[in-house]
Amino acid sequence: MNEADIDADATDRMLLQRMSAGDRAALAVLYRSYHGRLCRFLSRLTRRPDVIEEVINDCFWIAWQKAGTFHGDSRVSTWIIGIAYRCGLKALRQHGDEPVEEDMQSEDRFPAHCPDEDRELRDWLAKGLSRLSADQRVVVELVYGLGHTLDDVAVIMQCPVGTVKARLFHARVKLRNTLPALAGEPPIRKESMS
């Protein structure tokens, strides 16, 4: 972790302590701090904005109730994203795993400094990611999108690090073969599991 991550985690821990004492303002600060990250992360599980908001609300309700039980075994961000992941899986069981719809992509979800230049790349990536399993999309988002370590992802997904590595490996292979095909080029079929 770099110094900024350490400072952010210390702030989050302080907010959790205040929440455990019933401080609603601390909850509001933590909610605003994580809302965008959770929207992006949960968009890898579902594209339905109503389900994403429901999951975020459920996540923070649980965080509010359990703030006093956080023992510091992980970063606060890992703990919160883990809660969101489990709430997301529960929501998918309730609402079904609907297919990703291209027209539901929001520019706000993938902001770019120059939308016209990056639109084609974002479209290819979105199409490529839509061909991955939900677990593979989540691992890719957690590692590459949110910058979590493999150990953090294992904690969030409640699975062994080896499982995370395998999901990431297979996602990368599938993307390596899918993305060129989307661009009209032949797929590349090399990557060994070493």
PDB file of C-alpha atoms in Angstrom, residues 38-188:
ATOM      1  CA  LEU A  38     -19.259   0.523  -5.826  1.00  0.00           C
ATOM      2  CA  CYS A  39     -21.340   1.557  -8.849  1.00  0.00           C
ATOM      3  CA  ARG A  40     -18.460   0.725 -11.166  1.00  0.00           C
ATOM      4  CA  PHE A  41     -17.696  -2.540  -9.377  1.00  0.00           C
ATOM      5  CA  LEU A  42     -21.315  -3.685  -9.235  1.00  0.00           C
ATOM      6  CA  SER A  43     -21.818  -2.831 -12.912  1.00  0.00           C
ATOM      7  CA  ARG A  44     -19.670  -5.917 -13.564  1.00  0.00           C
ATOM      8  CA  LEU A  45     -22.361  -8.047 -11.907  1.00  0.00           C
ATOM      9  CA  THR A  46     -25.427  -6.322 -13.356  1.00  0.00           C
ATOM     10  CA  ARG A  47     -26.255  -3.387 -15.624  1.00  0.00           C
ATOM     11  CA  ARG A  48     -29.549  -2.610 -13.894  1.00  0.00           C
ATOM     12  CA  PRO A  49     -29.136   0.732 -12.082  1.00  0.00           C
ATOM     13  CA  ASP A  50     -32.034  -0.070  -9.734  1.00  0.00           C
ATOM     14  CA  VAL A  51     -30.342  -3.283  -8.579  1.00  0.00           C
ATOM     15  CA  ILE A  52     -26.984  -1.517  -8.206  1.00  0.00           C
ATOM     16  CA  GLU A  53     -28.533   1.178  -5.985  1.00  0.00           C
ATOM     17  CA  GLU A  54     -30.401  -1.449  -3.968  1.00  0.00           C
ATOM     18  CA  VAL A  55     -27.159  -3.354  -3.399  1.00  0.00           C
ATOM     19  CA  ILE A  56     -25.276  -0.208  -2.371  1.00  0.00           C
ATOM     20  CA  ASN A  57     -28.010   0.687   0.095  1.00  0.00           C
ATOM     21  CA  ASP A  58     -28.019  -2.858   1.502  1.00  0.00           C
ATOM     22  CA  CYS A  59     -24.226  -2.761   1.748  1.00  0.00           C
ATOM     23  CA  PHE A  60     -24.211   0.443   3.771  1.00  0.00           C
ATOM     24  CA  TRP A  61     -27.060  -0.734   5.958  1.00  0.00           C
ATOM     25  CA  ILE A  62     -24.935  -3.752   6.866  1.00  0.00           C
ATOM     26  CA  ALA A  63     -21.835  -1.576   7.299  1.00  0.00           C
ATOM     27  CA  TRP A  64     -23.845   0.680   9.639  1.00  0.00           C
ATOM     28  CA  GLN A  65     -25.010  -2.284  11.697  1.00  0.00           C
ATOM     29  CA  LYS A  66     -21.606  -4.039  11.760  1.00  0.00           C
ATOM     30  CA  ALA A  67     -19.257  -1.033  12.023  1.00  0.00           C
ATOM     31  CA  GLY A  68     -18.406  -1.943  15.613  1.00  0.00           C
ATOM     32  CA  THR A  69     -17.433  -5.483  14.620  1.00  0.00           C
ATOM     33  CA  PHE A  70     -14.752  -4.461  12.124  1.00  0.00           C
ATOM     34  CA  HIS A  71     -11.494  -5.828  13.573  1.00  0.00           C
ATOM     35  CA  GLY A  72      -9.046  -4.423  11.054  1.00  0.00           C
ATOM     36  CA  ASP A  73      -8.013  -7.760   9.534  1.00  0.00           C
ATOM     37  CA  SER A  74      -8.175  -6.081   6.119  1.00  0.00           C
ATOM     38  CA  ARG A  75      -8.492  -2.601   4.697  1.00  0.00           C
ATOM     39  CA  VAL A  76     -11.875  -0.965   5.178  1.00  0.00           C
ATOM     40  CA  SER A  77     -12.260  -0.800   1.388  1.00  0.00           C
ATOM     41  CA  THR A  78     -11.792  -4.579   1.181  1.00  0.00           C
ATOM     42  CA  TRP A  79     -14.406  -5.069   3.910  1.00  0.00           C
ATOM     43  CA  ILE A  80     -16.958  -2.758   2.255  1.00  0.00           C
ATOM     44  CA  ILE A  81     -16.454  -4.181  -1.236  1.00  0.00           C
ATOM     45  CA  GLY A  82     -16.756  -7.686   0.223  1.00  0.00           C
ATOM     46  CA  ILE A  83     -20.116  -6.747   1.728  1.00  0.00           C
ATOM     47  CA  ALA A  84     -21.199  -5.229  -1.605  1.00  0.00           C
ATOM     48  CA  TYR A  85     -20.098  -8.359  -3.463  1.00  0.00           C
ATOM     49  CA  ARG A  86     -22.119 -10.651  -1.205  1.00  0.00           C
ATOM     50  CA  CYS A  87     -25.137  -8.311  -1.392  1.00  0.00           C
ATOM     51  CA  GLY A  88     -24.720  -8.265  -5.180  1.00  0.00           C
ATOM     52  CA  LEU A  89     -24.742 -12.046  -5.394  1.00  0.00           C
ATOM     53  CA  LYS A  90     -27.887 -12.136  -3.240  1.00  0.00           C
ATOM     54  CA  ALA A  91     -29.538  -9.543  -5.496  1.00  0.00           C
ATOM     55  CA  LEU A  92     -28.630 -11.573  -8.594  1.00  0.00           C
ATOM     56  CA  ARG A  93     -30.311 -14.626  -7.074  1.00  0.00           C
ATOM     57  CA  GLN A  94     -33.422 -12.525  -6.427  1.00  0.00           C
ATOM     58  CA  HIS A  95     -33.491 -10.574  -9.711  1.00  0.00           C
ATOM     59  CA  GLY A  96     -31.797 -13.039 -12.047  1.00  0.00           C
ATOM     60  CA  ASP A  97     -28.595 -12.598 -14.004  1.00  0.00           C
ATOM     61  CA  GLU A  98     -29.862 -10.496 -16.859  1.00  0.00           C
ATOM     62  CA  PRO A  99     -27.656 -10.086 -19.936  1.00  0.00           C
ATOM     63  CA  VAL A 100     -25.520  -7.003 -20.349  1.00  0.00           C
ATOM     64  CA  GLU A 101     -27.240  -4.519 -22.626  1.00  0.00           C
ATOM     65  CA  GLU A 102     -25.073  -2.208 -24.683  1.00  0.00           C
ATOM     66  CA  ASP A 103     -27.522   0.700 -24.569  1.00  0.00           C
ATOM     67  CA  MET A 104     -27.465   0.777 -20.767  1.00  0.00           C
ATOM     68  CA  GLN A 105     -23.775   1.759 -20.786  1.00  0.00           C
ATOM     69  CA  SER A 106     -23.387   5.183 -19.242  1.00  0.00           C
ATOM     70  CA  GLU A 107     -20.648   7.636 -20.130  1.00  0.00           C
ATOM     71  CA  ASP A 108     -20.567   8.549 -16.435  1.00  0.00           C
ATOM     72  CA  ARG A 109     -19.631   4.996 -15.535  1.00  0.00           C
ATOM     73  CA  PHE A 110     -16.498   5.097 -17.701  1.00  0.00           C
ATOM     74  CA  PRO A 111     -15.457   8.747 -17.790  1.00  0.00           C
ATOM     75  CA  ALA A 112     -12.826   9.749 -20.316  1.00  0.00           C
ATOM     76  CA  HIS A 113     -10.966  12.964 -20.978  1.00  0.00           C
ATOM     77  CA  CYS A 114     -11.885  12.778 -24.663  1.00  0.00           C
ATOM     78  CA  PRO A 115     -15.031  10.700 -25.184  1.00  0.00           C
ATOM     79  CA  ASP A 116     -14.706  10.399 -28.974  1.00  0.00           C
ATOM     80  CA  GLU A 117     -11.175   8.962 -28.852  1.00  0.00           C
ATOM     81  CA  ASP A 118     -11.911   6.419 -26.129  1.00  0.00           C
ATOM     82  CA  ARG A 119     -15.450   5.419 -27.109  1.00  0.00           C
ATOM     83  CA  GLU A 120     -14.372   2.636 -29.472  1.00  0.00           C
ATOM     84  CA  LEU A 121     -11.921   1.195 -26.931  1.00  0.00           C
ATOM     85  CA  ARG A 122     -14.545   1.309 -24.159  1.00  0.00           C
ATOM     86  CA  ASP A 123     -17.070  -0.371 -26.458  1.00  0.00           C
ATOM     87  CA  TRP A 124     -14.619  -3.173 -27.261  1.00  0.00           C
ATOM     88  CA  LEU A 125     -13.758  -3.642 -23.607  1.00  0.00           C
ATOM     89  CA  ALA A 126     -17.422  -3.668 -22.579  1.00  0.00           C
ATOM     90  CA  LYS A 127     -18.210  -6.267 -25.254  1.00  0.00           C
ATOM     91  CA  GLY A 128     -15.195  -8.342 -24.256  1.00  0.00           C
ATOM     92  CA  LEU A 129     -16.058  -8.165 -20.559  1.00  0.00           C
ATOM     93  CA  SER A 130     -19.660  -9.137 -21.299  1.00  0.00           C
ATOM     94  CA  ARG A 131     -18.349 -12.446 -22.642  1.00  0.00           C
ATOM     95  CA  LEU A 132     -16.708 -13.309 -19.314  1.00  0.00           C
ATOM     96  CA  SER A 133     -18.437 -15.058 -16.446  1.00  0.00           C
ATOM     97  CA  ALA A 134     -19.621 -12.830 -13.594  1.00  0.00           C
ATOM     98  CA  ASP A 135     -16.780 -14.103 -11.364  1.00  0.00           C
ATOM     99  CA  GLN A 136     -14.201 -13.321 -14.046  1.00  0.00           C
ATOM    100  CA  ARG A 137     -15.631  -9.815 -14.617  1.00  0.00           C
ATOM    101  CA  VAL A 138     -15.554  -9.139 -10.881  1.00  0.00           C
ATOM    102  CA  VAL A 139     -11.930 -10.284 -10.551  1.00  0.00           C
ATOM    103  CA  VAL A 140     -10.874  -8.143 -13.534  1.00  0.00           C
ATOM    104  CA  GLU A 141     -12.666  -5.104 -12.077  1.00  0.00           C
ATOM    105  CA  LEU A 142     -11.259  -5.606  -8.592  1.00  0.00           C
ATOM    106  CA  VAL A 143      -7.667  -6.075  -9.801  1.00  0.00           C
ATOM    107  CA  TYR A 144      -7.448  -3.730 -12.779  1.00  0.00           C
ATOM    108  CA  GLY A 145     -10.305  -1.317 -12.113  1.00  0.00           C
ATOM    109  CA  LEU A 146     -10.051  -0.830  -8.355  1.00  0.00           C
ATOM    110  CA  GLY A 147      -6.421  -1.845  -7.846  1.00  0.00           C
ATOM    111  CA  HIS A 148      -6.932  -4.530  -5.218  1.00  0.00           C
ATOM    112  CA  THR A 149      -4.278  -7.165  -4.602  1.00  0.00           C
ATOM    113  CA  LEU A 150      -5.000 -10.823  -5.255  1.00  0.00           C
ATOM    114  CA  ASP A 151      -5.071 -11.366  -1.481  1.00  0.00           C
ATOM    115  CA  ASP A 152      -7.687  -8.598  -1.114  1.00  0.00           C
ATOM    116  CA  VAL A 153      -9.783 -10.130  -3.894  1.00  0.00           C
ATOM    117  CA  ALA A 154      -9.628 -13.511  -2.153  1.00  0.00           C
ATOM    118  CA  VAL A 155     -10.954 -11.880   1.030  1.00  0.00           C
ATOM    119  CA  ILE A 156     -13.693 -10.034  -0.864  1.00  0.00           C
ATOM    120  CA  MET A 157     -14.826 -13.105  -2.808  1.00  0.00           C
ATOM    121  CA  GLN A 158     -14.245 -15.459   0.144  1.00  0.00           C
ATOM    122  CA  CYS A 159     -12.213 -17.923  -1.886  1.00  0.00           C
ATOM    123  CA  PRO A 160      -8.582 -19.075  -2.033  1.00  0.00           C
ATOM    124  CA  VAL A 161      -5.984 -16.873  -3.754  1.00  0.00           C
ATOM    125  CA  GLY A 162      -5.406 -19.717  -6.213  1.00  0.00           C
ATOM    126  CA  THR A 163      -9.030 -19.475  -7.325  1.00  0.00           C
ATOM    127  CA  VAL A 164      -8.634 -15.728  -7.865  1.00  0.00           C
ATOM    128  CA  LYS A 165      -5.465 -16.332  -9.906  1.00  0.00           C
ATOM    129  CA  ALA A 166      -7.233 -18.956 -12.024  1.00  0.00           C
ATOM    130  CA  ARG A 167     -10.229 -16.680 -12.678  1.00  0.00           C
ATOM    131  CA  LEU A 168      -7.913 -13.815 -13.640  1.00  0.00           C
ATOM    132  CA  PHE A 169      -5.822 -16.081 -15.883  1.00  0.00           C
ATOM    133  CA  HIS A 170      -8.881 -17.432 -17.717  1.00  0.00           C
ATOM    134  CA  ALA A 171     -10.387 -13.941 -18.033  1.00  0.00           C
ATOM    135  CA  ARG A 172      -7.171 -12.616 -19.564  1.00  0.00           C
ATOM    136  CA  VAL A 173      -6.982 -15.541 -22.007  1.00  0.00           C
ATOM    137  CA  LYS A 174     -10.607 -15.061 -23.018  1.00  0.00           C
ATOM    138  CA  LEU A 175     -10.118 -11.307 -23.448  1.00  0.00           C
ATOM    139  CA  ARG A 176      -6.909 -11.860 -25.398  1.00  0.00           C
ATOM    140  CA  ASN A 177      -8.848 -14.080 -27.803  1.00  0.00           C
ATOM    141  CA  THR A 178     -12.071 -12.055 -27.860  1.00  0.00           C
ATOM    142  CA  LEU A 179     -10.842  -8.476 -28.220  1.00  0.00           C
ATOM    143  CA  PRO A 180      -8.937  -9.001 -31.491  1.00  0.00           C
ATOM    144  CA  ALA A 181     -11.962 -10.817 -32.943  1.00  0.00           C
ATOM    145  CA  LEU A 182     -14.131  -7.815 -32.057  1.00  0.00           C
ATOM    146  CA  ALA A 183     -11.627  -5.675 -33.962  1.00  0.00           C
ATOM    147  CA  GLY A 184     -11.786  -8.037 -36.957  1.00  0.00           C
ATOM    148  CA  GLU A 185      -8.374  -9.619 -36.354  1.00  0.00           C
ATOM    149  CA  PRO A 186      -7.566 -13.302 -35.743  1.00  0.00           C
ATOM    150  CA  PRO A 187      -7.429 -14.309 -32.061  1.00  0.00           C
ATOM    151  CA  ILE A 188      -4.105 -14.808 -30.292  1.00  0.00           C
TER     152      ILE A 188
END
